Amino acid sequence: MQHKTILVTGASGFVGRSLCQHFSKHGYELRQLSRKVGAEFFWDPASGQLDQRVLNGVDVVVHLAGEPIAQRWTSAVKQRIMQSRVASTELLVQAMLAQAKPPALILASGINYYGYQVAETLQESSELGAGFLAEVCAAWEGAADPLRAAGARVCCVRTGVVLGAAGGALAKMLPAFRLGLGGPLGSGMQMMSWISLADLVRVYQFVTEVDSLQGALNAVSPAAVSNFAFTKALGSVIRRPTVLPMPSWLVRALFGTMANETLLADLTVRPTRLEAAGFHWRSSTIESALAAIFKEA
């Protein structure tokens, strides 16, 4: 089988690094856009610069780039979070439409599309929710509308909490947990929809290869867990006590309004379309995922 040529943005990030290693290992031709001056293919979404040559012969664009979410949300930060995603997508889409045959676009989005405090179980057909991150996801996905209108394939990978030892939420938690200072956040009853980093990169490969997949796809494990259950599983794997809960008021004091839509979010999301398409999770339970992560680390 002849592998596709893949262009990745955000290749230096937590997910991007693993994704590029995975694609390279499996024989794909890989290209990267970089904001570093002197890079083989330079782009600067803020100023509308993109080296058009990067798209020649590309079959699929995987767009991961964006301002980090995990920081205090000042007005300036919120503007950067929104604009980094929307402006970069608009720039990519414009360049892709200039190709004789626009490549497919696999766009990283988030399950916060559905909101952050939702009692019902959510799937891809669920409605847009409330909150800043829901607005970001809607605008981000909407920036690809011209590509959809031109008949190109667009997939929006709505990702849950990504678990890996080298970055993301888990890496931020580990120092406290290893000192025995970890515990549930808030009530601990809020549901957490998650996916291991190893499974997420396999989702991207799966979506890259299954040309019939388009639209929204929830990239989460089939088994959401409460924050309490996650905390207990993490403590068990690293053999540390988890008896120091952090009340909601303290979480908000430390992390600001960002905490409401991330650390204290309550979302039970099902990967309905991936299940129907036949995707197989290697880590479908939180216990198996954490065991695999720390075995690899």
CSV table of C-alpha atoms in Angstrom, one decimal:
chain,number,residue,atom,x,y,z
A,1,MET,CA,0.0,0.0,0.0
A,2,GLN,CA,1.3,3.4,-0.9
A,3,HIS,CA,1.2,5.7,2.1
A,4,LYS,CA,-0.2,9.2,1.9
A,5,THR,CA,1.7,12.4,2.2
A,6,ILE,CA,0.7,14.2,5.4
A,7,LEU,CA,1.2,17.9,6.4
A,8,VAL,CA,1.1,18.5,10.1
A,9,THR,CA,0.8,21.8,11.9
A,10,GLY,CA,1.6,22.1,15.6
A,11,ALA,CA,4.2,19.3,15.1
A,12,SER,CA,6.2,20.5,18.1
A,13,GLY,CA,3.4,20.2,20.6
A,14,PHE,CA,2.5,17.4,23.0
A,15,VAL,CA,0.2,15.6,20.5
A,16,GLY,CA,2.1,16.7,17.4
A,17,ARG,CA,5.5,15.2,18.5
A,18,SER,CA,4.0,11.8,19.0
A,19,LEU,CA,1.8,12.0,15.9
A,20,CYS,CA,4.8,12.8,13.7
A,21,GLN,CA,6.9,10.0,15.2
A,22,HIS,CA,4.0,7.6,14.6
A,23,PHE,CA,3.4,8.6,11.0
A,24,SER,CA,7.2,8.4,10.2
A,25,LYS,CA,7.5,5.0,11.9
A,26,HIS,CA,4.6,3.7,9.7
A,27,GLY,CA,6.1,4.9,6.4
A,28,TYR,CA,4.2,8.1,5.6
A,29,GLU,CA,5.8,11.1,3.9
A,30,LEU,CA,5.7,13.8,6.4
A,31,ARG,CA,5.9,17.6,6.1
A,32,GLN,CA,5.7,20.2,8.8
A,33,LEU,CA,4.8,23.9,8.9
A,34,SER,CA,6.9,25.9,11.4
A,35,ARG,CA,6.9,29.5,12.6
A,36,LYS,CA,10.7,29.3,13.1
A,37,VAL,CA,12.6,31.5,10.6
A,38,GLY,CA,14.7,29.3,8.4
A,39,ALA,CA,12.4,26.3,8.6
A,40,GLU,CA,11.9,24.3,5.4
A,41,PHE,CA,8.3,25.4,5.3
A,42,PHE,CA,7.5,28.6,7.1
A,43,TRP,CA,4.2,30.0,8.1
A,44,ASP,CA,3.0,32.8,10.3
A,45,PRO,CA,-0.8,32.8,10.7
A,46,ALA,CA,-0.9,36.1,12.5
A,47,SER,CA,0.5,37.9,9.5
A,48,GLY,CA,-1.1,35.6,6.9
A,49,GLN,CA,2.2,34.1,5.6
A,50,LEU,CA,2.3,30.5,4.4
A,51,ASP,CA,4.8,28.8,2.0
A,52,GLN,CA,2.4,27.5,-0.6
A,53,ARG,CA,4.9,24.9,-1.8
A,54,VAL,CA,4.3,22.8,1.3
A,55,LEU,CA,0.9,21.7,-0.1
A,56,ASN,CA,2.2,20.3,-3.4
A,57,GLY,CA,1.3,16.6,-3.5
A,58,VAL,CA,-0.2,16.6,0.0
A,59,ASP,CA,-3.1,14.2,0.5
A,60,VAL,CA,-4.1,15.1,4.1
A,61,VAL,CA,-3.5,18.1,6.3
A,62,VAL,CA,-3.6,17.5,10.1
A,63,HIS,CA,-4.1,20.8,11.8
A,64,LEU,CA,-3.1,20.8,15.5
A,65,ALA,CA,-1.7,24.3,16.0
A,66,GLY,CA,-3.2,26.7,18.6
A,67,GLU,CA,-2.4,28.7,21.7
A,68,PRO,CA,-2.4,26.5,24.8
A,69,ILE,CA,-5.6,26.4,26.7
A,70,ALA,CA,-4.1,25.6,30.1
A,71,GLN,CA,-3.2,29.0,31.4
A,72,ARG,CA,-5.1,31.9,33.1
A,73,TRP,CA,-7.7,33.3,30.8
A,74,THR,CA,-7.1,37.1,30.7
A,75,SER,CA,-8.9,38.9,27.9
A,76,ALA,CA,-5.6,38.9,25.9
A,77,VAL,CA,-5.1,35.2,26.4
A,78,LYS,CA,-8.7,34.4,25.3
A,79,GLN,CA,-8.2,36.4,22.2
A,80,ARG,CA,-5.0,34.5,21.4
A,81,ILE,CA,-6.7,31.2,22.0
A,82,MET,CA,-9.5,32.1,19.6
A,83,GLN,CA,-7.5,33.8,16.9
A,84,SER,CA,-4.6,31.3,16.8
A,85,ARG,CA,-7.1,28.6,15.8
A,86,VAL,CA,-9.4,30.6,13.6
A,87,ALA,CA,-6.8,32.6,11.7
A,88,SER,CA,-4.5,29.6,11.1
A,89,THR,CA,-7.4,27.5,9.8
A,90,GLU,CA,-8.6,30.3,7.5
A,91,LEU,CA,-5.1,30.6,6.1
A,92,LEU,CA,-4.7,26.9,5.6
A,93,VAL,CA,-8.1,26.6,4.0
A,94,GLN,CA,-7.4,29.5,1.6
A,95,ALA,CA,-4.1,27.8,0.5
A,96,MET,CA,-5.7,24.4,0.2
A,97,LEU,CA,-8.5,25.8,-2.1
A,98,ALA,CA,-5.8,27.1,-4.4
A,99,GLN,CA,-4.7,23.5,-5.1
A,100,ALA,CA,-6.2,21.8,-8.2
A,101,LYS,CA,-7.5,19.1,-5.9
A,102,PRO,CA,-7.7,20.3,-2.3
A,103,PRO,CA,-6.4,17.8,0.2
A,104,ALA,CA,-8.5,16.4,3.1
A,105,LEU,CA,-8.4,18.4,6.4
A,106,ILE,CA,-8.3,16.7,9.8
A,107,LEU,CA,-8.9,19.5,12.3
A,108,ALA,CA,-8.2,19.1,16.0
A,109,SER,CA,-11.1,20.4,18.0
A,110,GLY,CA,-12.4,19.6,21.5
A,111,ILE,CA,-15.3,18.0,23.3
A,112,ASN,CA,-15.9,21.4,25.0
A,113,TYR,CA,-17.9,22.0,21.8
A,114,TYR,CA,-20.7,20.5,23.8
A,115,GLY,CA,-20.2,22.9,26.8
A,116,TYR,CA,-18.7,22.1,30.2
A,117,GLN,CA,-21.5,21.1,32.6
A,118,VAL,CA,-23.9,18.7,30.7
A,119,ALA,CA,-25.9,16.1,32.5
A,120,GLU,CA,-26.7,13.9,29.5
A,121,THR,CA,-24.4,11.6,27.6
A,122,LEU,CA,-23.1,13.3,24.5
A,123,GLN,CA,-22.4,12.1,21.0
A,124,GLU,CA,-21.5,13.8,17.7
A,125,SER,CA,-25.1,14.8,17.0
A,126,SER,CA,-25.4,16.7,20.3
A,127,GLU,CA,-25.9,20.4,20.1
A,128,LEU,CA,-23.4,23.2,20.6
A,129,GLY,CA,-23.0,24.0,24.3
A,130,ALA,CA,-22.3,27.1,26.4
A,131,GLY,CA,-19.0,28.6,27.4
A,132,PHE,CA,-15.9,30.2,25.9
A,133,LEU,CA,-14.3,26.9,24.7
A,134,ALA,CA,-17.6,26.0,23.0
A,135,GLU,CA,-17.4,29.3,21.1
A,136,VAL,CA,-13.8,28.6,20.2
A,137,CYS,CA,-14.6,25.1,18.9
A,138,ALA,CA,-17.5,26.3,16.9
A,139,ALA,CA,-15.5,29.1,15.3
A,140,TRP,CA,-12.5,26.8,14.7
A,141,GLU,CA,-14.6,24.2,13.0
A,142,GLY,CA,-16.6,26.8,11.1
A,143,ALA,CA,-13.4,28.3,9.6
A,144,ALA,CA,-13.2,25.1,7.4
A,145,ASP,CA,-16.7,25.7,5.9
A,146,PRO,CA,-15.3,27.0,2.5
A,147,LEU,CA,-13.4,23.7,2.2
A,148,ARG,CA,-16.5,21.7,2.9
A,149,ALA,CA,-18.4,23.8,0.4
A,150,ALA,CA,-15.8,23.0,-2.3
A,151,GLY,CA,-16.4,19.3,-1.7
A,152,ALA,CA,-13.2,18.5,0.2
A,153,ARG,CA,-13.2,16.0,3.1
A,154,VAL,CA,-13.1,17.7,6.5
A,155,CYS,CA,-13.0,15.8,9.8
A,156,CYS,CA,-13.2,17.6,13.2
A,157,VAL,CA,-11.5,15.4,15.8
A,158,ARG,CA,-13.2,16.5,19.1
A,159,THR,CA,-10.7,15.4,21.6
A,160,GLY,CA,-11.2,14.8,25.3
A,161,VAL,CA,-8.5,14.9,28.0
A,162,VAL,CA,-5.3,13.4,26.5
A,163,LEU,CA,-3.3,11.3,28.9
A,164,GLY,CA,0.4,10.8,28.3
A,165,ALA,CA,3.5,10.9,30.6
A,166,ALA,CA,5.4,13.5,28.6
A,167,GLY,CA,2.9,16.4,28.6
A,168,GLY,CA,-0.7,17.5,28.9
A,169,ALA,CA,-2.8,17.3,32.0
A,170,LEU,CA,-1.2,14.2,33.5
A,171,ALA,CA,2.3,15.6,33.4
A,172,LYS,CA,1.1,18.7,35.3
A,173,MET,CA,-0.6,16.5,38.0
A,174,LEU,CA,2.2,14.0,38.5
A,175,PRO,CA,4.6,16.1,40.7
A,176,ALA,CA,1.9,16.6,43.4
A,177,PHE,CA,0.7,13.0,43.2
A,178,ARG,CA,4.2,11.6,43.5
A,179,LEU,CA,4.6,13.6,46.7
A,180,GLY,CA,1.4,12.1,48.0
A,181,LEU,CA,-0.4,15.4,47.7
A,182,GLY,CA,-2.9,14.4,45.1
A,183,GLY,CA,-6.6,14.0,45.5
A,184,PRO,CA,-10.0,14.6,43.8
A,185,LEU,CA,-10.8,18.1,42.4
A,186,GLY,CA,-14.0,19.7,43.6
A,187,SER,CA,-16.7,17.2,44.3
A,188,GLY,CA,-14.8,14.5,42.4
A,189,MET,CA,-18.1,13.5,40.9
A,190,GLN,CA,-17.6,15.4,37.6
A,191,MET,CA,-17.2,13.1,34.6
A,192,MET,CA,-14.0,13.1,32.7
A,193,SER,CA,-13.9,12.0,29.0
A,194,TRP,CA,-10.4,11.0,28.2
A,195,ILE,CA,-8.1,9.2,25.7
A,196,SER,CA,-4.6,8.0,25.9
A,197,LEU,CA,-2.0,9.7,23.7
A,198,ALA,CA,-1.2,6.4,22.1
A,199,ASP,CA,-4.8,5.8,21.1
A,200,LEU,CA,-5.2,9.4,19.9
A,201,VAL,CA,-2.4,9.1,17.4
A,202,ARG,CA,-4.0,5.9,16.2
A,203,VAL,CA,-7.3,7.8,15.8
A,204,TYR,CA,-5.5,10.3,13.5
A,205,GLN,CA,-4.0,7.5,11.4
A,206,PHE,CA,-7.4,5.8,11.2
A,207,VAL,CA,-9.1,9.0,10.1
A,208,THR,CA,-6.3,9.6,7.6
A,209,GLU,CA,-6.8,6.2,6.0
A,210,VAL,CA,-10.6,5.9,6.1
A,211,ASP,CA,-11.7,8.3,3.3
A,212,SER,CA,-15.4,7.9,4.1
A,213,LEU,CA,-15.0,9.6,7.5
A,214,GLN,CA,-15.9,13.2,7.6
A,215,GLY,CA,-17.6,15.6,9.9
A,216,ALA,CA,-17.3,15.5,13.7
A,217,LEU,CA,-15.7,12.6,15.5
A,218,ASN,CA,-15.4,12.3,19.3
A,219,ALA,CA,-11.8,11.1,20.1
A,220,VAL,CA,-12.4,9.7,23.6
A,221,SER,CA,-12.3,6.3,25.3
A,222,PRO,CA,-15.7,4.5,25.4
A,223,ALA,CA,-15.4,4.6,29.2
A,224,ALA,CA,-15.6,8.1,30.8
A,225,VAL,CA,-14.7,8.1,34.5
A,226,SER,CA,-15.4,10.4,37.4
A,227,ASN,CA,-12.6,12.6,38.7
A,228,PHE,CA,-12.7,10.5,41.9
A,229,ALA,CA,-12.2,7.2,40.0
A,230,PHE,CA,-9.4,8.7,37.9
A,231,THR,CA,-7.7,10.0,41.0
A,232,LYS,CA,-8.0,6.6,42.7
A,233,ALA,CA,-6.6,4.8,39.6
A,234,LEU,CA,-3.7,7.1,39.3
A,235,GLY,CA,-2.8,6.7,42.9
A,236,SER,CA,-2.9,3.0,42.6
A,237,VAL,CA,-0.6,2.9,39.5
A,238,ILE,CA,2.0,5.1,41.1
A,239,ARG,CA,1.5,3.6,44.6
A,240,ARG,CA,0.8,6.9,46.3
A,241,PRO,CA,-2.1,8.0,48.6
A,242,THR,CA,-4.8,10.3,47.1
A,243,VAL,CA,-6.4,11.6,50.2
A,244,LEU,CA,-6.0,15.4,49.8
A,245,PRO,CA,-9.0,16.7,47.9
A,246,MET,CA,-8.9,20.2,46.4
A,247,PRO,CA,-12.2,22.0,46.9
A,248,SER,CA,-13.8,23.9,44.0
A,249,TRP,CA,-13.1,27.3,45.5
A,250,LEU,CA,-9.4,26.6,45.7
A,251,VAL,CA,-9.3,25.2,42.2
A,252,ARG,CA,-10.9,28.4,40.9
A,253,ALA,CA,-8.6,30.6,43.0
A,254,LEU,CA,-5.5,28.9,41.6
A,255,PHE,CA,-6.5,28.6,38.0
A,256,GLY,CA,-9.1,31.2,37.4
A,257,THR,CA,-12.2,30.9,35.2
A,258,MET,CA,-10.3,28.4,33.0
A,259,ALA,CA,-10.9,25.8,35.8
A,260,ASN,CA,-14.7,25.8,35.3
A,261,GLU,CA,-14.4,24.6,31.7
A,262,THR,CA,-11.5,22.3,32.1
A,263,LEU,CA,-10.5,20.9,35.6
A,264,LEU,CA,-14.1,21.0,36.9
A,265,ALA,CA,-15.9,20.3,33.6
A,266,ASP,CA,-18.5,17.5,33.7
A,267,LEU,CA,-18.8,15.8,30.3
A,268,THR,CA,-19.7,12.2,29.5
A,269,VAL,CA,-18.9,11.8,25.8
A,270,ARG,CA,-19.3,8.7,23.6
A,271,PRO,CA,-17.1,8.0,20.6
A,272,THR,CA,-20.2,6.9,18.6
A,273,ARG,CA,-18.8,7.4,15.1
A,274,LEU,CA,-15.4,5.9,15.8
A,275,GLU,CA,-17.1,2.8,17.3
A,276,ALA,CA,-19.4,2.5,14.3
A,277,ALA,CA,-16.4,2.8,11.9
A,278,GLY,CA,-14.6,-0.1,13.7
A,279,PHE,CA,-11.9,1.7,15.5
A,280,HIS,CA,-10.3,-0.4,18.3
A,281,TRP,CA,-8.9,1.2,21.5
A,282,ARG,CA,-5.8,-0.4,22.9
A,283,SER,CA,-6.6,1.3,26.3
A,284,SER,CA,-10.3,1.4,26.8
A,285,THR,CA,-10.3,1.6,30.6
A,286,ILE,CA,-8.5,4.2,32.7
A,287,GLU,CA,-6.6,1.5,34.6
A,288,SER,CA,-5.2,-0.1,31.4
A,289,ALA,CA,-4.4,3.4,30.0
A,290,LEU,CA,-2.4,4.5,33.1
A,291,ALA,CA,-0.7,1.1,33.4
A,292,ALA,CA,0.5,1.4,29.8
A,293,ILE,CA,1.6,5.0,30.2
A,294,PHE,CA,3.8,4.3,33.2
A,295,LYS,CA,5.1,1.1,31.7
A,296,GLU,CA,6.3,3.1,28.7
A,297,ALA,CA,7.7,5.9,30.8
